[in-house]
């Protein structure tokens, strides 16, 4: 399946245009300012400073440049352009004659270049390559692309030809997917060869991992083709799996692609939060045991949500299946969107599915207490990978909407937009995520498939005003367009219970409430704290409110006990009206309890 | 209230005689052998060895000596006597001329004597004092008592008179309660004065605490009289509170006693597991936020259960209230007894209320994973405080049964035994903990109060064959005995649900099943793993089985889902027969899931 790139799609008025605009007008410059204050941009010139930059500052800047590239066409801005140019010029000027560039190593640890496997050197290179491709493809010049090709050539020479570095594969995958992308942009086969070399060498022999972790941490515990269970650091894992899917597709390397598909199935069948989050523990930010999905101490990093969404896209390119877009949708409207505050300035690194402020306050007072998530978004982190990653994702949101396979046009995501696919001109107006009505006007001749979201159990459809029951195939409604065709779809969004697998010990006896693609949550600020005691008998009398913040109010019960710590008297039920809001909008009104799974 | 000491009580045939006999005949020598193998006993002679003993080995040996003292009268044994004598002789021979004794400091770190607050020096002294008092009172000689008096005099001289050590109070409370006990044994007031000095100085000024903890860890964050919330390391806290209650009572120091009572109420109203366990987190083995009682990651150290039981006894001595004995009973039959394996050889350090073997297996495979409890008892730990503590507790079980206050005799715990209290001769045969029938034969003249356990909601009573409804006062049934009086009580043990306070987020929507004083649990070995999915609608048709291991079988339901990780279809119910056993008997049949709180 060939997806339609974001540059061929015009996002129209609606939820996503607003979100993209907020990211273009507020978030991008705000993140830039925080990065500038923290020395991330100034480090690019490779002049020695005290304190030195962090080893992964280059990747933060790279993702920012990539985000700027995606947003520039629709939101041109002189200041942004100047920052792009200044940054690219700084990198180009500081690049070593042999092609190497790293604002930390070449300045502070020149003797350790390509010697420290876990220190993100090739990871930074990968993100700079992605930025270079994005700037070039956005028409913002080929200067960084030339710089990064030279660097990639140098990596190829050292790692693939000479094989003289002190490690073979990078401790944080990213270079692999970036090289595939560079190959697709330049058609230079050696980049693909190098990507495949890194993929194939991983796990073949023991390589250095942080001494406090084992080799599952960075997926170097066995050859990637043999891997069947998603393990270790979730972002590392997903970046690796993306590269496997991409290289597997391009090289028609079926075992490699199958391994990626197996890992995807393992994640979505055993290791993914209902929000699309991955990573169940702060220790190693990692996948844990099958079905181990603690809510209060979930890691579910924003970057791993973004990575899982990219992984869905990569797999769909190899073979289009509705399930990839279903998971993409779950990730997108829940864990991923939760990564940013409503005002566009703050970001979450981790995304718990439940908070208990009393536990949090205790942990804050106790020196060295192992872990509590932050429960209000901040503008910058020491390890600030998520903010620019979020903006670049939103910048290229147009990428996920349409695709083409075997002469059939596909609509995967319902985002208001227009585009030409094959012989069809399509204009879509969508109420998603708050309303299930979608109007698609298609002009031309051809087959069109539109995905039926998995939460939709009742669908209405009219074509040119006539009620029809379209054929479905593999999760898509199938239409034949001739001339002008107005398709009205209603996916019948309403509050529905969703249940976890019986093996998810944390959610037994509980259910979450979804509305269309949205997972809903309750906050203490609306409902009082101590949400664990709330029972929702039914969604039957739920009321949807679209004034102000979207919310759903459901008759529910609160279980009350006496003051005793233990009692033989069963709790008594108090009738309440439970107010739920989209999970992605939580934590915008101060510190408060939050919960997704209810009795 | 004056409790009747264990030496005045004969434990008769029944549960506790069996338990005591097992500890005398199996556990005591078994722990000795493990301690001998690990160099704990040989270190007593203070000869330099490599590797050196641990800083708290003296306290392990001291608790073993104390246990031996309590068991010797009923279970005399030449080998045990030899070990006692050899140990006491070694300590006496190695004691420094000034009275100091510590098998670590005087050998390996002589220049740091009384210089390192957190290193358990006075804690070891305290346990040796307790051992000395126990041996003396058991008629096993005054040699260690003389040694420890000399040491206590030296501590008094240095800490109270000269005030020249590098710290004022010990980082691990224990010396305080030991000095009170030494005062009660010797009537030498300066030991009480020194105990009160340590109590009163604690938290008055900042003192050194491990750099990774704050001063709540060892309760030195504020003067003890001002403390209202149980904080920090649970064993440290409870040992301190015991000393507060003891000194408060003896010195009629009402503010000190009230502080101890306040801290007790805080624990039992907010911070105690249903098993009587305390300490909610492995990090600092500590009390956490009010109502924070995680089951799978409970710490609930065996030593802290023992300490809470001692604390109950101390408070009851100051003012007899049924609630102290109620909590004692809860601790005794659940967390405390769980500390030892059925064969008397293995011990638990921590006592989780739930296990999930799949989580555990994952954690074991991952290097450095923060914490998972052990789920099978072992014979010795590096920090092996719990095993001898357990045996000494069982050795003196007679202490907890009877008491006297204002010319009234009291029965607090229903343990088969005989004793004379005031003008009454009492013989009691009790079915506890498996049967609620108790037969008390009292001879003489006087008032007798017998406690009504809090789980008993239906009581039958006959006196000399006649059904009566006795008067109750403050949780006790009141009888007037003249001549020979046979009292038959039936507390109507049966399976009952018990509920947590609504603020215990971990147990919302769940209940435990109790049977008399026993908290019951299910194990995977009987019921299959994945117990979180089990619903118990009612205890109505429960069947009690006394053949072999005591068990209760209850009709229940298991919630099953499809294989999908998330589904819109509610789980389906499968009817099952759930088998429950006493919590204290868990983990005697291999590694398996275990659970107390059910839907």
PDB file of N, CA and C in Angstrom, chain B residues 116-193:
ATOM      1  N   UNK B 116      29.121   5.856  64.648  1.00  0.00           N
ATOM      2  CA  UNK B 116      28.343   5.673  63.419  1.00  0.00           C
ATOM      3  C   UNK B 116      26.885   5.351  63.777  1.00  0.00           C
ATOM      4  N   UNK B 117      26.081   6.371  63.721  1.00  0.00           N
ATOM      5  CA  UNK B 117      24.717   6.294  64.230  1.00  0.00           C
ATOM      6  C   UNK B 117      23.859   5.225  63.557  1.00  0.00           C
ATOM      7  N   UNK B 118      24.046   5.030  62.240  1.00  0.00           N
ATOM      8  CA  UNK B 118      23.141   4.132  61.513  1.00  0.00           C
ATOM      9  C   UNK B 118      23.603   2.677  61.548  1.00  0.00           C
ATOM     10  N   UNK B 119      24.683   2.374  62.254  1.00  0.00           N
ATOM     11  CA  UNK B 119      25.267   1.038  62.113  1.00  0.00           C
ATOM     12  C   UNK B 119      24.890   0.043  63.227  1.00  0.00           C
ATOM     13  N   UNK B 120      23.745   0.238  63.841  1.00  0.00           N
ATOM     14  CA  UNK B 120      23.150  -0.811  64.698  1.00  0.00           C
ATOM     15  C   UNK B 120      23.920  -1.183  65.965  1.00  0.00           C
ATOM     16  N   UNK B 121      24.817  -0.322  66.448  1.00  0.00           N
ATOM     17  CA  UNK B 121      25.618  -0.681  67.627  1.00  0.00           C
ATOM     18  C   UNK B 121      24.722  -0.810  68.869  1.00  0.00           C
ATOM     19  N   UNK B 122      23.924   0.223  69.144  1.00  0.00           N
ATOM     20  CA  UNK B 122      23.064   0.164  70.333  1.00  0.00           C
ATOM     21  C   UNK B 122      21.883  -0.791  70.111  1.00  0.00           C
ATOM     22  N   UNK B 123      21.515  -0.982  68.857  1.00  0.00           N
ATOM     23  CA  UNK B 123      20.488  -1.968  68.520  1.00  0.00           C
ATOM     24  C   UNK B 123      20.947  -3.360  68.947  1.00  0.00           C
ATOM     25  N   UNK B 124      22.187  -3.699  68.619  1.00  0.00           N
ATOM     26  CA  UNK B 124      22.745  -4.989  69.048  1.00  0.00           C
ATOM     27  C   UNK B 124      22.799  -5.059  70.570  1.00  0.00           C
ATOM     28  N   UNK B 125      23.236  -3.985  71.195  1.00  0.00           N
ATOM     29  CA  UNK B 125      23.282  -3.951  72.665  1.00  0.00           C
ATOM     30  C   UNK B 125      21.899  -4.222  73.238  1.00  0.00           C
ATOM     31  N   UNK B 126      20.894  -3.606  72.652  1.00  0.00           N
ATOM     32  CA  UNK B 126      19.521  -3.779  73.142  1.00  0.00           C
ATOM     33  C   UNK B 126      19.086  -5.237  73.078  1.00  0.00           C
ATOM     34  N   UNK B 127      19.354  -5.886  71.965  1.00  0.00           N
ATOM     35  CA  UNK B 127      18.930  -7.291  71.856  1.00  0.00           C
ATOM     36  C   UNK B 127      19.714  -8.177  72.830  1.00  0.00           C
ATOM     37  N   UNK B 128      20.972  -7.879  73.033  1.00  0.00           N
ATOM     38  CA  UNK B 128      21.735  -8.664  74.017  1.00  0.00           C
ATOM     39  C   UNK B 128      21.191  -8.439  75.429  1.00  0.00           C
ATOM     40  N   UNK B 129      20.766  -7.210  75.717  1.00  0.00           N
ATOM     41  CA  UNK B 129      20.145  -6.940  77.029  1.00  0.00           C
ATOM     42  C   UNK B 129      18.869  -7.773  77.170  1.00  0.00           C
ATOM     43  N   UNK B 130      18.054  -7.790  76.129  1.00  0.00           N
ATOM     44  CA  UNK B 130      16.820  -8.593  76.194  1.00  0.00           C
ATOM     45  C   UNK B 130      17.133 -10.071  76.424  1.00  0.00           C
ATOM     46  N   UNK B 131      18.160 -10.562  75.732  1.00  0.00           N
ATOM     47  CA  UNK B 131      18.558 -11.965  75.905  1.00  0.00           C
ATOM     48  C   UNK B 131      18.999 -12.205  77.342  1.00  0.00           C
ATOM     49  N   UNK B 132      19.772 -11.272  77.880  1.00  0.00           N
ATOM     50  CA  UNK B 132      20.281 -11.413  79.256  1.00  0.00           C
ATOM     51  C   UNK B 132      19.123 -11.478  80.256  1.00  0.00           C
ATOM     52  N   UNK B 133      18.149 -10.590  80.080  1.00  0.00           N
ATOM     53  CA  UNK B 133      16.984 -10.573  80.974  1.00  0.00           C
ATOM     54  C   UNK B 133      16.205 -11.884  80.833  1.00  0.00           C
ATOM     55  N   UNK B 134      16.023 -12.325  79.594  1.00  0.00           N
ATOM     56  CA  UNK B 134      15.249 -13.550  79.359  1.00  0.00           C
ATOM     57  C   UNK B 134      15.937 -14.760  79.978  1.00  0.00           C
ATOM     58  N   UNK B 135      17.249 -14.869  79.809  1.00  0.00           N
ATOM     59  CA  UNK B 135      17.982 -16.004  80.386  1.00  0.00           C
ATOM     60  C   UNK B 135      17.899 -15.966  81.916  1.00  0.00           C
ATOM     61  N   UNK B 136      18.077 -14.787  82.469  1.00  0.00           N
ATOM     62  CA  UNK B 136      18.016 -14.654  83.925  1.00  0.00           C
ATOM     63  C   UNK B 136      16.626 -15.031  84.442  1.00  0.00           C
ATOM     64  N   UNK B 137      15.601 -14.470  83.817  1.00  0.00           N
ATOM     65  CA  UNK B 137      14.244 -14.733  84.307  1.00  0.00           C
ATOM     66  C   UNK B 137      13.821 -16.183  84.085  1.00  0.00           C
ATOM     67  N   UNK B 138      14.440 -16.831  83.103  1.00  0.00           N
ATOM     68  CA  UNK B 138      14.127 -18.247  82.859  1.00  0.00           C
ATOM     69  C   UNK B 138      14.940 -19.159  83.770  1.00  0.00           C
ATOM     70  N   UNK B 139      15.719 -18.575  84.655  1.00  0.00           N
ATOM     71  CA  UNK B 139      16.507 -19.379  85.584  1.00  0.00           C
ATOM     72  C   UNK B 139      17.738 -19.994  84.939  1.00  0.00           C
ATOM     73  N   UNK B 140      18.202 -19.378  83.860  1.00  0.00           N
ATOM     74  CA  UNK B 140      19.359 -19.933  83.155  1.00  0.00           C
ATOM     75  C   UNK B 140      20.628 -19.137  83.456  1.00  0.00           C
ATOM     76  N   UNK B 141      20.656 -18.517  84.618  1.00  0.00           N
ATOM     77  CA  UNK B 141      21.886 -17.878  85.066  1.00  0.00           C
ATOM     78  C   UNK B 141      21.907 -16.375  84.861  1.00  0.00           C
ATOM     79  N   UNK B 142      22.754 -15.714  85.643  1.00  0.00           N
ATOM     80  CA  UNK B 142      22.827 -14.253  85.565  1.00  0.00           C
ATOM     81  C   UNK B 142      24.116 -13.776  84.906  1.00  0.00           C
ATOM     82  N   UNK B 143      24.867 -14.704  84.327  1.00  0.00           N
ATOM     83  CA  UNK B 143      26.164 -14.292  83.773  1.00  0.00           C
ATOM     84  C   UNK B 143      26.021 -13.220  82.681  1.00  0.00           C
ATOM     85  N   UNK B 144      25.122 -13.480  81.721  1.00  0.00           N
ATOM     86  CA  UNK B 144      24.946 -12.494  80.643  1.00  0.00           C
ATOM     87  C   UNK B 144      24.324 -11.215  81.203  1.00  0.00           C
ATOM     88  N   UNK B 145      23.461 -11.370  82.208  1.00  0.00           N
ATOM     89  CA  UNK B 145      22.841 -10.170  82.799  1.00  0.00           C
ATOM     90  C   UNK B 145      23.913  -9.266  83.403  1.00  0.00           C
ATOM     91  N   UNK B 146      24.876  -9.850  84.087  1.00  0.00           N
ATOM     92  CA  UNK B 146      25.941  -9.047  84.688  1.00  0.00           C
ATOM     93  C   UNK B 146      26.779  -8.365  83.599  1.00  0.00           C
ATOM     94  N   UNK B 147      27.057  -9.134  82.549  1.00  0.00           N
ATOM     95  CA  UNK B 147      27.813  -8.571  81.415  1.00  0.00           C
ATOM     96  C   UNK B 147      27.061  -7.381  80.818  1.00  0.00           C
ATOM     97  N   UNK B 148      25.781  -7.585  80.613  1.00  0.00           N
ATOM     98  CA  UNK B 148      25.013  -6.541  79.929  1.00  0.00           C
ATOM     99  C   UNK B 148      24.707  -5.353  80.840  1.00  0.00           C
ATOM    100  N   UNK B 149      24.605  -5.584  82.121  1.00  0.00           N
ATOM    101  CA  UNK B 149      24.484  -4.450  83.047  1.00  0.00           C
ATOM    102  C   UNK B 149      25.740  -3.598  82.961  1.00  0.00           C
ATOM    103  N   UNK B 150      26.888  -4.269  82.945  1.00  0.00           N
ATOM    104  CA  UNK B 150      28.146  -3.526  82.859  1.00  0.00           C
ATOM    105  C   UNK B 150      28.188  -2.707  81.552  1.00  0.00           C
ATOM    106  N   UNK B 151      27.704  -3.348  80.469  1.00  0.00           N
ATOM    107  CA  UNK B 151      27.669  -2.637  79.183  1.00  0.00           C
ATOM    108  C   UNK B 151      26.665  -1.477  79.250  1.00  0.00           C
ATOM    109  N   UNK B 152      25.515  -1.743  79.839  1.00  0.00           N
ATOM    110  CA  UNK B 152      24.502  -0.682  79.960  1.00  0.00           C
ATOM    111  C   UNK B 152      25.025   0.465  80.815  1.00  0.00           C
ATOM    112  N   UNK B 153      25.767   0.130  81.860  1.00  0.00           N
ATOM    113  CA  UNK B 153      26.373   1.182  82.685  1.00  0.00           C
ATOM    114  C   UNK B 153      27.326   2.036  81.854  1.00  0.00           C
ATOM    115  N   UNK B 154      28.077   1.338  80.990  1.00  0.00           N
ATOM    116  CA  UNK B 154      29.022   2.056  80.131  1.00  0.00           C
ATOM    117  C   UNK B 154      28.274   2.961  79.140  1.00  0.00           C
ATOM    118  N   UNK B 155      27.202   2.438  78.580  1.00  0.00           N
ATOM    119  CA  UNK B 155      26.390   3.260  77.652  1.00  0.00           C
ATOM    120  C   UNK B 155      25.841   4.477  78.404  1.00  0.00           C
ATOM    121  N   UNK B 156      25.369   4.240  79.614  1.00  0.00           N
ATOM    122  CA  UNK B 156      24.843   5.331  80.445  1.00  0.00           C
ATOM    123  C   UNK B 156      25.925   6.385  80.676  1.00  0.00           C
ATOM    124  N   UNK B 157      27.120   5.898  81.013  1.00  0.00           N
ATOM    125  CA  UNK B 157      28.242   6.797  81.296  1.00  0.00           C
ATOM    126  C   UNK B 157      28.577   7.640  80.061  1.00  0.00           C
ATOM    127  N   UNK B 158      28.671   6.949  78.922  1.00  0.00           N
ATOM    128  CA  UNK B 158      29.102   7.672  77.720  1.00  0.00           C
ATOM    129  C   UNK B 158      27.997   8.551  77.146  1.00  0.00           C
ATOM    130  N   UNK B 159      26.795   7.995  77.007  1.00  0.00           N
ATOM    131  CA  UNK B 159      25.729   8.738  76.314  1.00  0.00           C
ATOM    132  C   UNK B 159      25.026   9.754  77.213  1.00  0.00           C
ATOM    133  N   UNK B 160      24.831   9.377  78.483  1.00  0.00           N
ATOM    134  CA  UNK B 160      24.021  10.238  79.360  1.00  0.00           C
ATOM    135  C   UNK B 160      24.876  11.149  80.223  1.00  0.00           C
ATOM    136  N   UNK B 161      25.980  10.612  80.773  1.00  0.00           N
ATOM    137  CA  UNK B 161      26.805  11.412  81.680  1.00  0.00           C
ATOM    138  C   UNK B 161      27.811  12.251  80.881  1.00  0.00           C
ATOM    139  N   UNK B 162      28.676  11.569  80.123  1.00  0.00           N
ATOM    140  CA  UNK B 162      29.725  12.305  79.398  1.00  0.00           C
ATOM    141  C   UNK B 162      29.183  12.960  78.117  1.00  0.00           C
ATOM    142  N   UNK B 163      28.202  12.343  77.552  1.00  0.00           N
ATOM    143  CA  UNK B 163      27.609  12.825  76.287  1.00  0.00           C
ATOM    144  C   UNK B 163      28.672  13.069  75.210  1.00  0.00           C
ATOM    145  N   UNK B 164      29.637  12.159  75.127  1.00  0.00           N
ATOM    146  CA  UNK B 164      30.714  12.353  74.166  1.00  0.00           C
ATOM    147  C   UNK B 164      30.656  11.500  72.907  1.00  0.00           C
ATOM    148  N   UNK B 165      29.737  10.527  72.759  1.00  0.00           N
ATOM    149  CA  UNK B 165      29.697   9.823  71.470  1.00  0.00           C
ATOM    150  C   UNK B 165      29.346  10.770  70.318  1.00  0.00           C
ATOM    151  N   UNK B 166      29.599  10.300  69.106  1.00  0.00           N
ATOM    152  CA  UNK B 166      29.361  11.152  67.937  1.00  0.00           C
ATOM    153  C   UNK B 166      27.896  11.157  67.503  1.00  0.00           C
ATOM    154  N   UNK B 167      27.063  10.449  68.213  1.00  0.00           N
ATOM    155  CA  UNK B 167      25.620  10.572  67.961  1.00  0.00           C
ATOM    156  C   UNK B 167      24.904  10.483  69.298  1.00  0.00           C
ATOM    157  N   UNK B 168      23.653  10.893  69.287  1.00  0.00           N
ATOM    158  CA  UNK B 168      22.899  10.902  70.546  1.00  0.00           C
ATOM    159  C   UNK B 168      21.929   9.729  70.617  1.00  0.00           C
ATOM    160  N   UNK B 169      21.237   9.452  69.505  1.00  0.00           N
ATOM    161  CA  UNK B 169      20.268   8.349  69.499  1.00  0.00           C
ATOM    162  C   UNK B 169      20.641   7.373  68.398  1.00  0.00           C
ATOM    163  N   UNK B 170      20.259   6.133  68.584  1.00  0.00           N
ATOM    164  CA  UNK B 170      20.632   5.102  67.615  1.00  0.00           C
ATOM    165  C   UNK B 170      19.717   5.147  66.384  1.00  0.00           C
ATOM    166  N   UNK B 171      20.290   4.899  65.206  1.00  0.00           N
ATOM    167  CA  UNK B 171      19.522   4.908  63.960  1.00  0.00           C
ATOM    168  C   UNK B 171      18.489   3.797  63.874  1.00  0.00           C
ATOM    169  N   UNK B 172      18.627   2.769  64.696  1.00  0.00           N
ATOM    170  CA  UNK B 172      17.614   1.707  64.740  1.00  0.00           C
ATOM    171  C   UNK B 172      17.161   1.533  66.182  1.00  0.00           C
ATOM    172  N   UNK B 173      16.000   2.084  66.540  1.00  0.00           N
ATOM    173  CA  UNK B 173      15.484   1.926  67.901  1.00  0.00           C
ATOM    174  C   UNK B 173      15.444   0.459  68.319  1.00  0.00           C
ATOM    175  N   UNK B 174      15.706   0.204  69.566  1.00  0.00           N
ATOM    176  CA  UNK B 174      15.662  -1.114  70.212  1.00  0.00           C
ATOM    177  C   UNK B 174      16.245  -0.974  71.623  1.00  0.00           C
ATOM    178  N   UNK B 175      17.356  -0.190  71.708  1.00  0.00           N
ATOM    179  CA  UNK B 175      18.000   0.012  73.013  1.00  0.00           C
ATOM    180  C   UNK B 175      17.005   0.572  74.028  1.00  0.00           C
ATOM    181  N   UNK B 176      16.077   1.413  73.556  1.00  0.00           N
ATOM    182  CA  UNK B 176      15.148   2.079  74.469  1.00  0.00           C
ATOM    183  C   UNK B 176      14.261   1.055  75.171  1.00  0.00           C
ATOM    184  N   UNK B 177      13.641   0.165  74.397  1.00  0.00           N
ATOM    185  CA  UNK B 177      12.750  -0.816  75.020  1.00  0.00           C
ATOM    186  C   UNK B 177      13.545  -1.817  75.848  1.00  0.00           C
ATOM    187  N   UNK B 178      14.777  -2.115  75.409  1.00  0.00           N
ATOM    188  CA  UNK B 178      15.610  -3.060  76.153  1.00  0.00           C
ATOM    189  C   UNK B 178      15.994  -2.479  77.522  1.00  0.00           C
ATOM    190  N   UNK B 179      16.291  -1.187  77.546  1.00  0.00           N
ATOM    191  CA  UNK B 179      16.670  -0.558  78.821  1.00  0.00           C
ATOM    192  C   UNK B 179      15.491  -0.514  79.790  1.00  0.00           C
ATOM    193  N   UNK B 180      14.290  -0.300  79.246  1.00  0.00           N
ATOM    194  CA  UNK B 180      13.107  -0.335  80.120  1.00  0.00           C
ATOM    195  C   UNK B 180      12.965  -1.736  80.719  1.00  0.00           C
ATOM    196  N   UNK B 181      13.201  -2.727  79.889  1.00  0.00           N
ATOM    197  CA  UNK B 181      13.094  -4.100  80.354  1.00  0.00           C
ATOM    198  C   UNK B 181      14.172  -4.406  81.395  1.00  0.00           C
ATOM    199  N   UNK B 182      15.361  -3.880  81.171  1.00  0.00           N
ATOM    200  CA  UNK B 182      16.449  -4.069  82.130  1.00  0.00           C
ATOM    201  C   UNK B 182      16.109  -3.391  83.455  1.00  0.00           C
ATOM    202  N   UNK B 183      15.502  -2.227  83.364  1.00  0.00           N
ATOM    203  CA  UNK B 183      15.041  -1.545  84.585  1.00  0.00           C
ATOM    204  C   UNK B 183      14.017  -2.403  85.321  1.00  0.00           C
ATOM    205  N   UNK B 184      13.064  -2.953  84.582  1.00  0.00           N
ATOM    206  CA  UNK B 184      12.026  -3.747  85.251  1.00  0.00           C
ATOM    207  C   UNK B 184      12.601  -5.016  85.869  1.00  0.00           C
ATOM    208  N   UNK B 185      13.644  -5.519  85.294  1.00  0.00           N
ATOM    209  CA  UNK B 185      14.267  -6.739  85.819  1.00  0.00           C
ATOM    210  C   UNK B 185      15.156  -6.425  87.029  1.00  0.00           C
ATOM    211  N   UNK B 186      15.872  -5.305  86.979  1.00  0.00           N
ATOM    212  CA  UNK B 186      16.879  -5.021  88.015  1.00  0.00           C
ATOM    213  C   UNK B 186      16.429  -3.970  89.006  1.00  0.00           C
ATOM    214  N   UNK B 187      15.397  -3.212  88.637  1.00  0.00           N
ATOM    215  CA  UNK B 187      14.947  -2.065  89.420  1.00  0.00           C
ATOM    216  C   UNK B 187      16.008  -0.974  89.541  1.00  0.00           C
ATOM    217  N   UNK B 188      16.951  -0.982  88.646  1.00  0.00           N
ATOM    218  CA  UNK B 188      17.988   0.066  88.636  1.00  0.00           C
ATOM    219  C   UNK B 188      17.480   1.228  87.782  1.00  0.00           C
ATOM    220  N   UNK B 189      17.203   2.352  88.460  1.00  0.00           N
ATOM    221  CA  UNK B 189      16.519   3.465  87.819  1.00  0.00           C
ATOM    222  C   UNK B 189      17.313   4.087  86.662  1.00  0.00           C
ATOM    223  N   UNK B 190      18.617   4.007  86.734  1.00  0.00           N
ATOM    224  CA  UNK B 190      19.370   4.722  85.693  1.00  0.00           C
ATOM    225  C   UNK B 190      19.137   4.133  84.299  1.00  0.00           C
ATOM    226  N   UNK B 191      18.716   2.855  84.262  1.00  0.00           N
ATOM    227  CA  UNK B 191      18.413   2.282  82.942  1.00  0.00           C
ATOM    228  C   UNK B 191      17.141   2.900  82.357  1.00  0.00           C
ATOM    229  N   UNK B 192      16.187   3.146  83.244  1.00  0.00           N
ATOM    230  CA  UNK B 192      14.967   3.833  82.783  1.00  0.00           C
ATOM    231  C   UNK B 192      15.287   5.269  82.363  1.00  0.00           C
ATOM    232  N   UNK B 193      16.110   5.910  83.180  1.00  0.00           N
ATOM    233  CA  UNK B 193      16.525   7.287  82.870  1.00  0.00           C
ATOM    234  C   UNK B 193      17.192   7.347  81.491  1.00  0.00           C
TER     235      UNK B 193
END
